[in-house]
Backbone as a ProteinNet text record, in pm:
[ID]
protein_1_A
[PRIMARY]
MPRFMSLIRVDEQNLPSQAPDPDFDKRMGALFEEITKAGVMLDTAGLAPTSQGTRLTWSGGKVSHTDGPFTETKEVVGGYAIMQVRDRAEALEWTRRFLEAHPEHWDVTAEVREIQEGSSELPCP
[TERTIARY]
4771.8	4705.2	4811	4788.3	4887.5	4890.7	5006.4	5022.8	5037.4	4981.5	4988.2	5038.8	5113.2	5155.6	5083.4	5027.6	4965.1	5058.2	5111.7	5200.5	5117.4	5113.2	5031.4	5117.2	5078.1	5156.5	5088.7	5173.2	5125.8	5220.7	5171.4	5253.2	5298.9	5422.8	5472.4	5476.8	5483.8	5490.1	5351.9	5247.8	5111.4	5021.1	5065.4	4984.5	4866.8	4753.4	4636.7	4664.9	4626.5	4644.7	4526.9	4414.5	4294	4298.1	4272.5	4271	4158.5	4175.6	4068	3944.2	3830.7	3706.2	3712.8	3630	3636.3	3611.3	3543.2	3512.2	3621.2	3726.6	3831.9	3895.9	3938.7	4002.4	3906.6	3779.8	3680.2	3663.7	3653.2	3638.4	3761.3	3879.6	4001.8	4018.5	3987.3	3995.9	3902.9	3781	3683.9	3731.4	3786	3836.5	3953.6	4048.7	4164.1	4120.9	4021.3	3970	3908.6	3830.3	3765.5	3868.3	3965.5	4063.8	4154.2	4178.7	4259	4181	4054.4	3969.4	3949.4	3948.9	3932.9	4059.4	4168.4	4293.2	4368.3	4333.9	4391.9	4519	4515.2	4625.5	4740.7	4856.1	4976.2	5063.7	5069.4	5149.4	5108.8	5115.7	5087.3	5155.5	5194.5	5255.9	5266.8	5271.5	5306.1	5457.3	5511	5654.4	5687.9	5805.1	5852.7	5867.2	5862.2	5876.8	6014.8	6022.1	6148.8	6259	6224.8	6327.7	6411.5	6359	6430.3	6488.5	6481.9	6526.8	6654.6	6710.1	6827.7	6804.6	6837.6	6831.5	6971.6	6984.3	7108.5	7090.1	7188.4	7180.3	7304.3	7284.5	7392.7	7398.8	7509	7524.7	7672.9	7709.4	7847.7	7942.3	7891.3	7975	8001.1	7927.1	7946.2	7811.6	7816.5	7698.7	7711.4	7605.8	7600.8	7478.3	7474.8	7357.3	7316.2	7186.7	7128	7036.7	7059.6	6972.6	6848.1	6734.3	6608.7	6607.2	6506.9	6387.7	6418.1	6336.3	6354.4	6256.7	6288.9	6197.7	6173.9	6263.4	6243.3	6132.9	6089.3	5986.2	5854.3	5754.1	5624.4	5554.8	5537.9	5472	5575.9	5558.2	5646.3	5561.1	5622.7	5552.5	5541.1	5419.3	5393.3	5356	5329.9	5293	5273.1	5244.7	5226.4	5133.6	5083.3	5008.8	5044	5064.8	5086	4964.2	4896.8	4773.9	4787.1	4726.3	4717.4	4570.6	4541.4	4403.3	4385.8	4259.7	4230.3	4287.5	4275.4	4316	4333.7	4373.3	4396.9	4270.4	4156.3	4029.8	4005	4033.8	4012.8	4111.9	4237.4	4336.9	4291.9	4238.8	4190.8	4069.9	3983.3	3865	3904.1	3994.6	4037.9	4106.9	4187.9	4259	4162.1	4061.3	3957.9	3889.1	3856.3	3788.8	3880.5	4010.2	4106	4106.6	4113.5	4114.1	3984.8	3871.9	3742.4	3723.3	3803.1	3792.8	3854.6	3933.1	3999.6	3903.6	3932.7	3850.5	3853.5	3744.4	3732.6	3836	3882.4	3976.7	4121.6	4147.6	4282.6	4306.9	4430	4470.2	4565.5	4519.9	4598.8	4589	4701.3	4705.6	4758.8	4707.9	4759	4797.6	4914	4961.8	4958.8	4886.6	4872	4950.2	5042.7	5125.8	5138.4	5133.2	5150.1	5296	5317.3	5452.2	5490.6	5602.5	5649.2	5715.2	5655	5704.9	5818.4	5919.1	6024.9	6121.2	6118.8	6209.1	6308.7	6437.1	6540.1	6594.5	6548	6595.8	6504.4	6566.3	6490.1	6454.1	6338	6303.2	6397.8	6433.7	6521.5	6439.1	6499.7	6426.9	6405.4
-476.5	-526.4	-567.5	-679.1	-727.2	-641.2	-644.2	-576.7	-682.6	-652.8	-742.2	-663.7	-732.4	-672.6	-744.2	-664.9	-717.3	-683.8	-786.9	-770.1	-785	-680.9	-680.7	-729.3	-839.9	-901.5	-880.1	-848.4	-828.7	-901.2	-930.7	-990	-876.7	-832.8	-720.3	-749.3	-877	-914	-914.4	-901.6	-911.4	-808	-683.6	-578.3	-544.9	-504.5	-474.2	-358.7	-377.5	-271.3	-174.4	-223.6	-141.5	-58.4	69.4	159.4	118.9	148.8	117.5	201.2	151.8	224.8	359.2	454.8	590.3	595.3	497	498	434.4	380.6	311.8	403.7	521.8	614.2	653.3	668.7	704.4	590.4	466.4	350.6	335.7	346.6	328.8	441.5	563.7	677	660.8	614.7	594.3	484.8	377	268.9	317.3	388.6	438.4	537.2	618.8	711	632.9	531.1	450.9	376.8	312.9	234.2	325.5	446.2	541.6	593.7	630.6	678.6	570.3	443.7	332.4	310.1	379.8	365.6	237.5	174.8	46.2	64	154.6	170.4	244.7	178.7	241.8	296.9	226.1	270.4	190.8	254.5	186.5	261.2	187.8	251	150.4	202.3	121.2	123.9	26.8	18.6	43.2	98.6	120.4	-15.1	-19	-146.8	-209.5	-340.4	-410.4	-363.4	-302	-249	-142.1	-85.8	16.9	-38.6	-170.5	-231.4	-311.4	-350.3	-436	-540.3	-664.9	-773.5	-800.7	-810.2	-851.2	-992.1	-1077.2	-1216.6	-1252	-1316.2	-1368	-1517.3	-1564.9	-1707.1	-1740.7	-1850.6	-1893.7	-1794.3	-1716.8	-1619.5	-1492.7	-1470.8	-1351.2	-1287.4	-1156.6	-1083.5	-1057.5	-1090.3	-1057.3	-970.5	-903.5	-821.9	-842.3	-825.9	-835.6	-715.7	-640.9	-527.3	-576.6	-511.4	-547.2	-505.5	-544.8	-618.2	-765.1	-824.6	-964	-1050	-1076.2	-1145.2	-1290.1	-1349.6	-1488.6	-1501.8	-1390.3	-1391	-1349.4	-1436.4	-1401.7	-1294.5	-1320.4	-1223.2	-1150	-1019.4	-937.8	-855.5	-808	-722.2	-584.4	-541.2	-412	-304.3	-345	-250	-324	-248.4	-309	-222.2	-281.5	-208.1	-269.8	-185.8	-232.2	-187.3	-285.5	-259.2	-305.8	-232.7	-275.5	-304.9	-431.9	-478.2	-567.8	-602.6	-689.7	-829.7	-880.7	-1019.4	-1043.4	-1163.5	-1201.7	-1185.5	-1219.4	-1208.9	-1065.6	-967.8	-828.3	-787.7	-833.2	-803.9	-861.2	-982.4	-1045.3	-971.2	-923.2	-850.5	-719.6	-641.3	-517.2	-546.1	-650.1	-684.7	-731	-809.3	-852.1	-730.5	-633.6	-513	-434.2	-430.8	-364.6	-431.9	-564.8	-636.8	-614.6	-616.4	-599.5	-460.1	-362.3	-226.4	-218	-318.5	-318.8	-361.7	-319.6	-362	-514.8	-569.9	-715.9	-774.5	-698.1	-752.2	-748.2	-698.9	-697	-824.2	-870.3	-983	-930	-930.6	-880.4	-983.6	-1013.4	-1109	-1037.3	-1071	-1014.4	-1127.8	-1116.3	-1210.8	-1137.6	-1191.9	-1127.6	-1208.4	-1139.1	-1206.7	-1120.8	-1185.5	-1112.8	-1073.5	-953.2	-905.9	-960.8	-1029.5	-1087.5	-977.7	-947.2	-840.8	-892.2	-809.1	-839.9	-948.4	-988.7	-1092.4	-1031.8	-1043.3	-991.6	-1098.2	-1220.2	-1329.5	-1349.6	-1373.8	-1405.5	-1553.9	-1588.6	-1731.3	-1805.6	-1925.5	-2007	-2072.8	-2084.8	-2148.4	-2296.1
114.6	-4.4	-106.7	-172.4	-268.9	-395.5	-459.3	-587.7	-696.7	-812	-927.3	-1047.1	-1132.8	-1258.1	-1370.4	-1457.7	-1578.1	-1693.9	-1757.9	-1872.5	-1998.6	-2078.2	-2198.7	-2314.3	-2374.5	-2481.3	-2616.2	-2714.5	-2851.7	-2946.8	-3064.9	-3170.2	-3261	-3244.9	-3324.1	-3473.3	-3508.2	-3650	-3714.2	-3633.1	-3684.9	-3616.5	-3612	-3551	-3641.8	-3584.4	-3666.5	-3762.8	-3887.3	-3986.8	-3983.4	-3935.8	-3927.2	-3799.2	-3809.9	-3694.2	-3598.7	-3470.8	-3376.6	-3407	-3360.4	-3381.7	-3308.5	-3349.7	-3292.2	-3141	-3085.8	-2942.5	-2856.7	-2918.4	-2843	-2738.3	-2779.6	-2685.1	-2572.6	-2606.2	-2505.1	-2403.3	-2452.4	-2362.7	-2272.8	-2332.9	-2256.5	-2153.9	-2194.3	-2102.2	-1983.1	-2008.9	-1900.9	-1805.7	-1860	-1775.5	-1690.9	-1751.6	-1675.9	-1567.8	-1597.7	-1496.4	-1380	-1411.5	-1306.7	-1221.5	-1283.6	-1208.8	-1124.5	-1173.5	-1096.8	-977.5	-998.1	-888	-781.9	-823.4	-728.9	-646.5	-682.8	-608.7	-639.7	-751.1	-789.1	-872.3	-968.5	-1062.6	-996.6	-988.3	-935.5	-1046.7	-1159.7	-1272.9	-1396.2	-1510.8	-1636.2	-1749.9	-1852.1	-1968.4	-2081	-2201.2	-2316.5	-2332.2	-2402.4	-2423.6	-2570	-2594.6	-2731	-2799.5	-2931.6	-3002.7	-2977.8	-2995.9	-2971.9	-3065.1	-3176.1	-3266.3	-3196.6	-3089.7	-3014.2	-2883.7	-2864.6	-2740.1	-2755.7	-2644.4	-2637.9	-2530.5	-2561.1	-2462.3	-2411.1	-2280.1	-2217.4	-2164.7	-2186.7	-2144.2	-2062.9	-1949.7	-1866.6	-1889.1	-1944	-1972.5	-1976.4	-1912.2	-1913.2	-1849	-1753.6	-1684.8	-1762.5	-1870.8	-1952.8	-1986.6	-2006	-2049.7	-2199.5	-2272.4	-2414.6	-2437.8	-2551	-2581	-2726.6	-2747.8	-2880.9	-2899.5	-3005.7	-3036	-3108.6	-3082.1	-3146.2	-3291.8	-3366.5	-3319.4	-3293.6	-3212	-3173.3	-3251.4	-3374.9	-3466.9	-3427.9	-3348	-3307.5	-3202.2	-3147.5	-3044.8	-3106.3	-3097.2	-3155.2	-3071.5	-2943.2	-2856.5	-2773.2	-2760.7	-2678.5	-2582.5	-2476	-2382.2	-2445.5	-2467.1	-2529.3	-2428.5	-2305.3	-2201.3	-2070.4	-1966.5	-1834.9	-1750.5	-1645	-1543.3	-1408.9	-1310	-1173	-1093.1	-1033.3	-960.2	-816.2	-724.4	-585.6	-559.1	-534.1	-524.8	-402	-374.4	-260.6	-279.2	-404.7	-429.2	-579.1	-613.2	-752.5	-837.3	-780.5	-854.7	-900.5	-815.1	-853.8	-963.1	-953.5	-1057.3	-1192.1	-1189.2	-1312.3	-1369.7	-1283.1	-1328.2	-1398.9	-1340.4	-1404.3	-1536.7	-1539.5	-1662.8	-1770.4	-1732.1	-1827.3	-1888.1	-1806.3	-1855.3	-1949.5	-1919.1	-2006.9	-2144.5	-2146.7	-2274.2	-2351.4	-2283.5	-2349.5	-2408.3	-2365	-2420.3	-2560.1	-2598.1	-2728.7	-2840.4	-2962.9	-3077.2	-3093	-3142.6	-3158	-3251.8	-3351.7	-3450.8	-3401.4	-3281.2	-3224.5	-3145.1	-3143.1	-3058.7	-2952.4	-2828	-2715.6	-2604	-2541.4	-2430.3	-2307.8	-2192.1	-2067.6	-1973.4	-1916.6	-1816.1	-1683.1	-1585.5	-1454.9	-1352.2	-1283.1	-1183.8	-1059.6	-944.8	-819.5	-801.6	-751.2	-721.7	-585.6	-579.1	-453.4	-371.3	-259.7	-173	-85	-64.4	30.4	-13.7	-137.9	-185.2	-281.3	-248.2	-337.2	-429.4	-411.5	-495.7	-615	-727.9	-847.5	-843.6	-895.8	-900.3	-993.8	-955.1	-1039.3	-1150	-1269.9	-1380.9	-1355.3
[MASK]
+++++++++++++++++++++++++++++++++++++++++++++++++++++++++++++++++++++++++++++++++++++++++++++++++++++++++++++++++++++++++++++

């Protein structure tokens, strides 16, 4: 069965100031319980803010680094999920349900991509 990664993107410069509704944790907990019992969820986590991160760049035969926050980037990866599902449609369905569990006033984007098995080469730009 294929594995998919869902990259959860947020705008760190425009995070919601209003707290989530009281049922948010309950909805998210129920979804995570369901996806785990279904044997779909392999791993998931939120990521620390970019202010605590460092970017490494390979260019011109040299490695450089930049400490966060990365203000030039509007959307950043705020979390991820790795799922093992029957197909892309199932990965999209679980991700849609994850997004719908969030409060309406939040802006959250998810990018769903299949994990390429057995390939040690990175795709060329």
